[in-house]
Coordinates of C-alpha atoms and ligand atoms in Angstrom, one line a residue:
X3 CA 0.0 0.0 0.0
X4 CA 2.8 2.4 0.9
X5 CA 4.2 2.6 -2.5
X6 CA 0.9 4.1 -3.8
X7 CA 1.7 7.3 -1.9
X8 CA 3.5 9.6 -4.3
X9 CA 7.0 10.8 -3.4
X10 CA 5.7 14.3 -3.0
X11 CA 4.2 13.2 0.3
X12 CA 7.6 12.9 1.9
X13 CA 8.8 16.4 1.2
X14 CA 9.0 18.6 4.3
X15 CA 7.2 18.0 7.6
X16 CA 8.2 15.8 10.4
X17 CA 7.7 12.0 10.0
X18 CA 6.2 10.0 12.9
X19 CA 6.4 6.2 12.6
X20 CA 5.2 3.4 14.8
X21 CA 4.3 -0.2 13.8
X22 CA 1.3 0.2 11.5
X23 CA 1.4 4.0 11.7
X24 CA 2.8 6.6 9.3
X25 CA 2.2 10.3 9.9
X26 CA 3.7 13.5 8.6
X27 CA 3.2 16.6 10.5
X28 CA 3.9 20.1 9.2
X29 CA 3.8 22.7 12.0
X30 CA 2.5 26.0 10.7
X31 CA 2.0 24.7 7.2
X32 CA 0.0 27.9 6.7
X33 CA 1.4 31.3 7.8
X34 CA -0.5 32.7 10.8
X35 CA -2.0 35.4 8.5
X36 CA -3.3 32.9 6.0
X37 CA -4.6 30.6 8.8
X38 CA -6.4 33.6 10.4
X39 CA -8.0 34.5 7.1
X40 CA -9.0 31.0 6.3
X41 CA -10.5 30.5 9.8
X42 CA -12.6 33.6 9.3
X43 CA -13.7 32.6 5.7
X44 CA -14.6 29.0 6.5
X45 CA -16.5 30.0 9.7
X46 CA -18.6 32.3 7.5
X47 CA -19.0 30.4 4.2
X48 CA -19.5 26.8 5.4
X49 CA -23.1 25.7 6.1
X50 CA -22.3 24.2 9.6
X51 CA -24.9 21.9 11.1
X52 CA -25.2 20.0 14.4
X53 CA -26.1 16.4 13.4
X54 CA -27.7 13.8 15.6
X55 CA -27.0 10.1 15.8
X56 CA -29.2 7.4 17.3
X57 CA -27.6 5.0 19.7
X58 CA -29.6 2.2 21.4
X59 CA -32.8 4.0 20.4
X60 CA -31.7 7.4 21.9
X61 CA -30.9 10.5 19.8
X62 CA -27.7 12.3 20.7
X63 CA -26.5 15.6 19.2
X64 CA -22.9 15.3 18.0
X65 CA -20.6 17.4 20.2
X66 CA -19.4 19.6 17.3
X67 CA -20.7 21.1 14.1
X68 CA -19.9 19.5 10.8
X69 CA -20.2 19.8 7.1
X70 CA -19.4 17.4 4.2
X71 CA -18.2 18.8 0.8
X72 CA -17.6 16.3 -2.0
X73 CA -17.6 15.8 -5.7
X74 CA -20.9 14.3 -6.9
X75 CA -21.1 10.6 -6.0
X76 CA -18.4 10.8 -3.4
X77 CA -20.4 10.8 -0.2
X78 CA -20.4 8.0 2.3
X79 CA -21.9 6.9 5.6
X80 CA -20.1 8.1 8.7
X81 CA -21.2 7.4 12.3
X82 CA -24.3 5.9 10.8
X83 CA -25.2 9.2 9.1
X84 CA -26.0 9.4 5.4
X85 CA -24.3 12.7 4.8
X86 CA -25.8 15.6 2.8
X87 CA -23.2 16.7 0.4
X88 CA -22.4 20.4 -0.1
X89 CA -20.5 21.7 -3.1
X90 CA -16.9 22.8 -2.5
X91 CA -16.7 26.3 -1.0
X92 CA -14.1 28.7 -2.5
X93 CA -11.7 28.3 0.4
X94 CA -12.0 24.5 0.5
X95 CA -11.5 24.2 -3.2
X96 CA -8.3 26.3 -3.1
X97 CA -7.0 24.2 -0.2
X98 CA -7.8 21.0 -2.1
X99 CA -5.7 22.3 -5.1
X100 CA -2.8 23.0 -2.8
X101 CA -3.0 19.6 -1.1
X102 CA -3.1 17.9 -4.5
X103 CA 0.1 19.7 -5.5
X104 CA 1.7 18.7 -2.2
X105 CA 0.6 15.0 -2.1
X106 CA -0.2 14.1 -5.7
X107 CA -3.6 12.9 -4.6
X108 CA -6.9 14.2 -6.0
X109 CA -9.0 14.5 -2.8
X110 CA -12.7 14.2 -3.7
X111 CA -14.4 14.4 -0.3
X112 CA -13.9 16.7 2.7
X113 CA -15.2 16.5 6.3
X114 CA -15.2 19.8 8.2
X115 CA -15.5 19.8 12.0
X116 CA -16.0 22.9 14.1
X117 CA -15.3 22.4 17.8
X118 CA -17.0 25.5 19.3
X119 CA -14.8 25.3 22.4
X120 CA -13.2 22.7 24.6
X121 CA -16.5 21.0 25.4
X122 CA -16.8 19.9 21.8
X123 CA -14.8 16.7 21.0
X124 CA -14.5 13.6 18.8
X125 CA -14.5 10.0 20.2
X126 CA -12.1 7.2 19.4
X127 CA -12.4 5.9 15.8
X128 CA -10.4 5.0 12.7
X129 CA -11.3 6.4 9.3
X130 CA -11.6 3.0 7.8
X131 CA -15.0 3.1 6.1
X132 CA -15.1 0.7 3.1
X133 CA -15.9 3.6 0.7
X134 CA -12.5 5.2 1.4
X135 CA -9.6 4.4 -0.8
X136 CA -7.3 2.4 1.5
X137 CA -4.2 3.4 -0.5
X138 CA -4.8 7.1 -0.1
X139 CA -3.6 9.4 2.7
X140 CA -6.0 11.6 4.7
X141 CA -4.8 15.2 4.9
X142 CA -6.0 17.0 8.1
X143 CA -5.7 20.8 8.4
X144 CA -6.3 22.5 11.8
X145 CA -7.2 26.1 12.4
X146 CA -8.0 28.0 15.6
X147 CA -7.4 26.8 19.1
X148 CA -4.6 24.2 19.5
X149 CA -6.1 20.8 20.6
X150 CA -4.7 17.4 21.6
X151 CA -5.0 14.8 18.9
X152 CA -4.7 11.4 20.6
X153 CA -3.6 8.2 18.9
X154 CA -3.7 4.6 20.2
X155 CA -3.3 1.2 18.7
X156 CA -6.7 -0.5 18.0
X157 CA -6.8 -2.9 15.1
X158 CA -9.8 -2.2 12.9
X159 CA -12.2 -5.0 11.9
X160 CA -11.2 -4.3 8.3
X161 CA -7.5 -5.0 8.9
X162 CA -6.6 -8.3 7.4
X163 CA -3.3 -10.2 6.9
X164 CA -0.4 -10.3 9.4
X165 CA 0.1 -7.7 12.1
X166 CA 2.7 -5.1 11.3
X167 CA 6.1 -6.0 12.8
X168 CA 6.3 -4.9 16.4
X169 CA 2.6 -4.1 16.6
X170 CA 0.7 -4.8 19.9
X171 CA -3.0 -4.1 20.0
X172 CA -4.3 -1.9 22.8
X173 CA -5.9 -4.5 25.0
X174 CA -6.1 -3.0 28.5
X175 CA -3.7 -5.5 29.9
X176 CA -1.1 -4.8 27.2
X177 CA -1.5 -1.0 27.8
X178 CA -1.0 -1.4 31.5
X179 CA 2.1 -3.5 31.0
X180 CA 3.5 -1.1 28.4
X181 CA 7.0 0.2 29.1
X182 CA 8.9 3.1 27.6
X183 CA 10.4 0.8 25.0
X184 CA 7.0 -0.3 23.6
X185 CA 6.4 1.8 20.4
X186 CA 2.7 0.8 20.5
X187 CA 1.5 2.9 23.4
X188 CA -1.0 5.7 23.0
X189 CA 0.5 9.1 22.3
X190 CA -0.5 12.7 21.8
X191 CA 0.1 15.3 19.1
X192 CA -0.9 18.9 19.6
X193 CA -2.5 20.2 16.4
X194 CA -2.3 24.0 16.2
X195 CA -3.4 26.9 14.0
X196 CA -2.2 26.2 10.4
X197 CA -0.8 22.7 11.1
X198 CA -1.2 20.0 8.5
X199 CA -1.1 16.3 9.4
X200 CA -0.9 13.6 6.7
X201 CA -2.2 10.2 7.9
X202 CA -0.7 7.7 5.5
X203 CA -1.7 4.0 5.0
X204 CA -1.9 1.7 6.8
X205 CA -2.5 4.0 9.8
X206 CA -6.3 3.8 9.7
X207 CA -6.2 0.0 9.7
X208 CA -4.2 -0.3 12.9
X209 CA -4.5 2.9 14.9
X210 CA -7.4 5.0 16.2
X211 CA -7.5 8.7 16.9
X212 CA -9.6 11.1 19.1
X213 CA -9.9 14.7 20.0
X214 CA -10.8 14.7 23.7
X215 CA -12.7 17.4 25.6
X216 CA -10.5 20.1 27.1
X217 CA -12.5 22.3 29.3
X218 CA -9.8 25.0 29.6
X219 CA -10.1 25.7 25.8
X220 CA -12.4 28.6 25.2
X221 CA -11.8 29.3 21.5
X222 CA -13.1 27.4 18.5
X223 CA -11.1 25.0 16.4
X224 CA -11.8 24.0 12.8
X225 CA -10.5 20.8 11.3
X226 CA -10.7 19.8 7.7
X227 CA -10.0 16.2 6.6
X228 CA -9.5 15.7 2.9
X229 CA -10.2 12.2 1.7
X230 CA -10.3 10.0 -1.4
X231 CA -13.6 8.1 -1.8
X232 CA -13.7 5.2 -4.3
X233 CA -16.2 5.8 -7.0
X234 CA -18.4 3.4 -9.0
X235 CA -18.2 0.6 -6.5
Ligands
AKG318 O1 -10.4 17.2 14.5 C1 -9.5 16.4 14.2 O2 -8.3 16.7 14.3 C2 -9.8 15.0 13.9 C3 -11.0 14.8 13.0 C4 -11.3 13.4 12.8 O3 -11.0 12.5 13.5 C5 -12.1 13.0 11.6 O4 -12.5 13.9 10.8 O5 -12.3 11.8 11.4

């Protein structure tokens, strides 16, 4: 899978590798001025909605605002929601072009999340829906308040084949016994204003991520994840 990621992906940024995980993190990929302008523009031009999901018969509002933008036919179900697709907004379209130049991938789908303050959050999950192209990276751009982005091993039901060398799944007993030399322990990345994180295959098969609540955070954060959905399946 790895060889499908064009060489452009490896230019710049800081590589983070663990068994089954490949990330590249660009701190301040956008200048503060550009990041400020984009945060303002996206806050105003995106049709943000607070979606609800039903779990065990009870309806729960998601603790964040969201919007999906995608090319026609490139939507997919997420958290059990059949998403309403919006057309690409001007700012999102411009970013898509820049990320295409950086990575060589044509992103055809974008999830935008707006964390209104530190009470808004995202639970543990992997972006491993069958509609997503497993060979493509996910490009995640953050704007606004810095927030913790947590990662932990957690093999997905869609992972098949042998475990990556050195990989230990996050069974509670294993996590408790983890020592400093175990590369498969949960870890944290702070994602700040203008940062770009590229999550490369096979990360979504073997690791989960979350944005936990942080009550001290009073400002909003926007996050944009650019994805490649397989068409005509
Ligand atoms: O807000 C973030 O950094 C993560 C968003 C995320 O996990 C997702 O869009 O699947």
